[in-house]
PDB file of C-alpha atoms in Angstrom:
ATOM      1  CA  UNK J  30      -7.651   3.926 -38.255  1.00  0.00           C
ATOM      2  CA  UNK J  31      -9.417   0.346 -38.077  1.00  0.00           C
ATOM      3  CA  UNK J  32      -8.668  -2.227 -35.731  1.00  0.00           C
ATOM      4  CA  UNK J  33      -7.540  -5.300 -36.239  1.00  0.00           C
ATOM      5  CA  UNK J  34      -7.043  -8.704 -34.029  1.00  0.00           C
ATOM      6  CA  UNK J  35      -3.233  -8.399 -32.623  1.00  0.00           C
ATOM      7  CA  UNK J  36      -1.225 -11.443 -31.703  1.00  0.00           C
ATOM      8  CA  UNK J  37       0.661 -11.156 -28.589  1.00  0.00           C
ATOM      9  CA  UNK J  38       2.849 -12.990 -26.534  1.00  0.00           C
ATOM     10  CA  UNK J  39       2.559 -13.450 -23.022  1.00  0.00           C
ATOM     11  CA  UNK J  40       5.468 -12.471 -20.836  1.00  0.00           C
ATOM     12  CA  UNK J  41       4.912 -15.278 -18.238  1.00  0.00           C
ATOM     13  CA  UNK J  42       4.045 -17.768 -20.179  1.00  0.00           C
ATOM     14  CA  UNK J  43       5.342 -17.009 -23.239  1.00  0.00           C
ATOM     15  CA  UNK J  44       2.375 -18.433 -25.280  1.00  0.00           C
ATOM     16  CA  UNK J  45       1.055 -16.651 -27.669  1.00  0.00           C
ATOM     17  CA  UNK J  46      -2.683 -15.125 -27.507  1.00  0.00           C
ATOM     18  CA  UNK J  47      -4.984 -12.976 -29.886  1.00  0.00           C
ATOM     19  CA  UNK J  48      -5.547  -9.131 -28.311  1.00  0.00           C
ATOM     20  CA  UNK J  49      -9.361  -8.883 -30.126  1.00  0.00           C
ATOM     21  CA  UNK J  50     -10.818  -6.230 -31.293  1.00  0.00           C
ATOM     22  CA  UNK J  51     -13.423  -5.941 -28.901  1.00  0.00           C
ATOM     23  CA  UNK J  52     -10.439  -6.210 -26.263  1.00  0.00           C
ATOM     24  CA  UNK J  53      -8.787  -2.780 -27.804  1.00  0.00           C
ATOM     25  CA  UNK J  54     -11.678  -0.840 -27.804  1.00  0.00           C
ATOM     26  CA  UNK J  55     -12.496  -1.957 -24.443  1.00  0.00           C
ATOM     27  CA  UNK J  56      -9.197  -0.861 -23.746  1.00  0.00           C
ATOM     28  CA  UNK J  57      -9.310   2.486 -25.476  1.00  0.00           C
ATOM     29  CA  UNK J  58     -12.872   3.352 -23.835  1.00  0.00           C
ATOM     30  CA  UNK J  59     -11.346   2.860 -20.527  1.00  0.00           C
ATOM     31  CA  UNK J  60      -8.190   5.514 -21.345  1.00  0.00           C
ATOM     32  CA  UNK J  61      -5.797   2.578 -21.484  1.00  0.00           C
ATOM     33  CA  UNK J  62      -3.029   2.889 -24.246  1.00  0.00           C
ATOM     34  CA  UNK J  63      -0.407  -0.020 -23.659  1.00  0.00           C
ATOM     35  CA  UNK J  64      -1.440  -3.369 -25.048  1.00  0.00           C
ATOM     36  CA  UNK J  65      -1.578  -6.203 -22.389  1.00  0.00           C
ATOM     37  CA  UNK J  66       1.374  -7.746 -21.636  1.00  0.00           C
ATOM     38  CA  UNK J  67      -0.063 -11.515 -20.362  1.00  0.00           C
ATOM     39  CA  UNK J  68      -2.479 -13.852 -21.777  1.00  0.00           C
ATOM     40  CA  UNK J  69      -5.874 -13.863 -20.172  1.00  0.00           C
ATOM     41  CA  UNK J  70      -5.084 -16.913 -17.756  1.00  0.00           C
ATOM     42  CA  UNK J  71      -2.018 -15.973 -16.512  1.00  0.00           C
ATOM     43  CA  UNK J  72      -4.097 -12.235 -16.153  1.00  0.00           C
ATOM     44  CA  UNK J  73      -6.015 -14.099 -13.824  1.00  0.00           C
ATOM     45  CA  UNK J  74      -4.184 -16.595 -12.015  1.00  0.00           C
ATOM     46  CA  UNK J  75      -1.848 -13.385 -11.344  1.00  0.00           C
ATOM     47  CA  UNK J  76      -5.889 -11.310  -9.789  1.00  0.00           C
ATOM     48  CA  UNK J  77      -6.120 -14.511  -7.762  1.00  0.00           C
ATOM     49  CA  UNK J  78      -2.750 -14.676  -6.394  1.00  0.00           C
ATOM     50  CA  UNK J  79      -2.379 -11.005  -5.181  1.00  0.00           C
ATOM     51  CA  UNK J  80      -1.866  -9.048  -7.899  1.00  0.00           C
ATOM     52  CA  UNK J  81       1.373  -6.828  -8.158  1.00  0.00           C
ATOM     53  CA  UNK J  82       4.817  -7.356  -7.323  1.00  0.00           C
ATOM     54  CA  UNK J  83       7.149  -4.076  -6.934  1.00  0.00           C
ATOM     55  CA  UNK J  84      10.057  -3.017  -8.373  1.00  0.00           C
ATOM     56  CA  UNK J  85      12.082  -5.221  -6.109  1.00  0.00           C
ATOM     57  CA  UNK J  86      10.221  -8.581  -7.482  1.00  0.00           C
ATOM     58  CA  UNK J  87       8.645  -9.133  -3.875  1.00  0.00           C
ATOM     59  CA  UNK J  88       5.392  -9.913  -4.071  1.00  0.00           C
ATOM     60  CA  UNK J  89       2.700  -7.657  -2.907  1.00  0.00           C
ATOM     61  CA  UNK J  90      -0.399  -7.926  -0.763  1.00  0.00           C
ATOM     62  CA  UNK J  91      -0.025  -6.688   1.901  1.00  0.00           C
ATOM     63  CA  UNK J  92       2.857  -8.412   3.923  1.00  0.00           C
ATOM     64  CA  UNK J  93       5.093  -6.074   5.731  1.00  0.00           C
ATOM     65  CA  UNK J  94       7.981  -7.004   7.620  1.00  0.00           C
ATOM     66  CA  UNK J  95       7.072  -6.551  11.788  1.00  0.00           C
ATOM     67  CA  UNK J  96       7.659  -2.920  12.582  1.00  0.00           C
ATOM     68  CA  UNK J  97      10.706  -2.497  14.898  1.00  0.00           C
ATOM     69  CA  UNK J  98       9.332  -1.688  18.547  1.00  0.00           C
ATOM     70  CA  UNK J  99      11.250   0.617  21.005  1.00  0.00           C
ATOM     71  CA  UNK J 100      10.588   0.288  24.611  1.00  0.00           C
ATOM     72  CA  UNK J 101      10.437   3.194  26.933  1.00  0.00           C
ATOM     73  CA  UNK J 102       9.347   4.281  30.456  1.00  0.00           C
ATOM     74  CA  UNK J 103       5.680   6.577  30.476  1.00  0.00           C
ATOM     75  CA  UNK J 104       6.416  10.048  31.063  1.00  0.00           C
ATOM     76  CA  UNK J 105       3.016  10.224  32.699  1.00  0.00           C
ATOM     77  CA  UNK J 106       2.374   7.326  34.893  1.00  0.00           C
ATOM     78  CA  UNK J 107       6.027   5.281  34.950  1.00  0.00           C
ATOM     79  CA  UNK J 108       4.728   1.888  33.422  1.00  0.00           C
ATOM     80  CA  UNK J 109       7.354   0.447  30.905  1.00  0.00           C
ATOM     81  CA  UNK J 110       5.719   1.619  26.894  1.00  0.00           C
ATOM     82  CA  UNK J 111       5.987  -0.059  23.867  1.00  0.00           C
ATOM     83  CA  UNK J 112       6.647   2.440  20.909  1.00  0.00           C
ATOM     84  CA  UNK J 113       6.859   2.418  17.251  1.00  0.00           C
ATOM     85  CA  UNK J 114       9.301   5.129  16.883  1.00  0.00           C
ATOM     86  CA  UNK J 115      13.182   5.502  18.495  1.00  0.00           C
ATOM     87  CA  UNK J 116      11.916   8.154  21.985  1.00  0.00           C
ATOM     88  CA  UNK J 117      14.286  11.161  22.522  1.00  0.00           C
ATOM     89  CA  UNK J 118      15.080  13.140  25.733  1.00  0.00           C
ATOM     90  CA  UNK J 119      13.277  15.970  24.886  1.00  0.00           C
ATOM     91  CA  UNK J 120      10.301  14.989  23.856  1.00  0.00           C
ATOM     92  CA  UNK J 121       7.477  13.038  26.732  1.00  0.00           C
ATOM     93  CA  UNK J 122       6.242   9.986  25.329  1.00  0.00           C
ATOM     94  CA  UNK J 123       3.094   7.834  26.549  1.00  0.00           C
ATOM     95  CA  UNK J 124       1.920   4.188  27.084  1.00  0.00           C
ATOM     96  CA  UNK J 125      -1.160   4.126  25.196  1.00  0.00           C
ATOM     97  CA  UNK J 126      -3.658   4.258  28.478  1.00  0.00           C
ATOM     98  CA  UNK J 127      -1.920   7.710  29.246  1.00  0.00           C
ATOM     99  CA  UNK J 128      -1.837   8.980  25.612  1.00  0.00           C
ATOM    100  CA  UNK J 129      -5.689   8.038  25.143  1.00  0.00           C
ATOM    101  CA  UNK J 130      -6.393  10.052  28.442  1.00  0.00           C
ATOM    102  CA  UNK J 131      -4.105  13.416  27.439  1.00  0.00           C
ATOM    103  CA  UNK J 132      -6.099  13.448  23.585  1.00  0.00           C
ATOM    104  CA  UNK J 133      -9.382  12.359  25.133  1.00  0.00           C
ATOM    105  CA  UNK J 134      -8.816  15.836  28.238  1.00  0.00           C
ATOM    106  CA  UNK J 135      -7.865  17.899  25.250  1.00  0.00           C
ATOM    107  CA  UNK J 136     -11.089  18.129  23.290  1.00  0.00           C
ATOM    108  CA  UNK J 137      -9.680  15.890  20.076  1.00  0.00           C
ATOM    109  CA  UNK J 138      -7.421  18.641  19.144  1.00  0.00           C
ATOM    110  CA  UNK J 139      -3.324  17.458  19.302  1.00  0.00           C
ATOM    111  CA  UNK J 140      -2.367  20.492  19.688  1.00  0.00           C
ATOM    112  CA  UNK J 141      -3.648  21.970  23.368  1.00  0.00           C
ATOM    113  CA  UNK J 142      -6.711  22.616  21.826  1.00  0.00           C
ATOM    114  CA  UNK J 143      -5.862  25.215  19.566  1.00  0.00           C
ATOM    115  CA  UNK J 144      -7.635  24.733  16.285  1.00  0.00           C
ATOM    116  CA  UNK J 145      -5.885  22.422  13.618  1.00  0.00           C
ATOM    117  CA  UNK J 146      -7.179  19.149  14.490  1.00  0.00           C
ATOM    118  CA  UNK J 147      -5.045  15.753  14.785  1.00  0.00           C
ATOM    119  CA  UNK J 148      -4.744  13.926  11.874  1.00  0.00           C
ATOM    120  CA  UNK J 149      -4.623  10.304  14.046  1.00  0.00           C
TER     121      UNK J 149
END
């Protein structure tokens, strides 16, 4: 089947631009089957701005809200712990001096040394 020169419409913009045939076989070469859905500059104004936005229509790059912190008392050496995660009864938890110390005394495994090896 030949190629021929498309005209497109871009679906920022809405201005209409010329998908080349040198653009679809670049396209096919590269496994890509969907035609592009913005005109070259608004392509690139979108690279230079970030890139993606997700399904929500937040942009993307990299911003994250601030992870909620949970304060807690060391089980090791009593100094008050900042944590990432909500601490339970059962379960020790560690300022970070303390937790560096126990993984450092245990040979880099997480596990008492056994042999599956931590995966921090």
């Amino acid at each position: 089947m030949a190629l021929t020169d498309q005209v497109l419409y871009c679906r920022d913009c809405n201005q209409e631009f010329v998908f080349t045939v040198g653009e679809q076989e670049f396209f096919a070469s590269r496994g890509l089957t969907n035609t592009p859905t913005r005109c070259p500059s608004c392509r690139s104004a979108r690279r230079q701005s970030g890139g993606r936005r997700d399904s929500f229509g937040s942009q993307g790059g990299g911003y994250r809200e601030p992870r909620q912190m949970y304060t807690t008392v060391c089980a090791s050496c009593g100094n008050e712990a900042q944590v990432p995660f909500q601490p339970r009864a059962d379960r020790p938890v560690y300022c970070r001096d303390c937790y560096q110390a126990q993984s450092s005394s245990q040979g880099g495994y997480s596990n008492g040394g056994g042999n599956r090896r931590s995966r921090w």
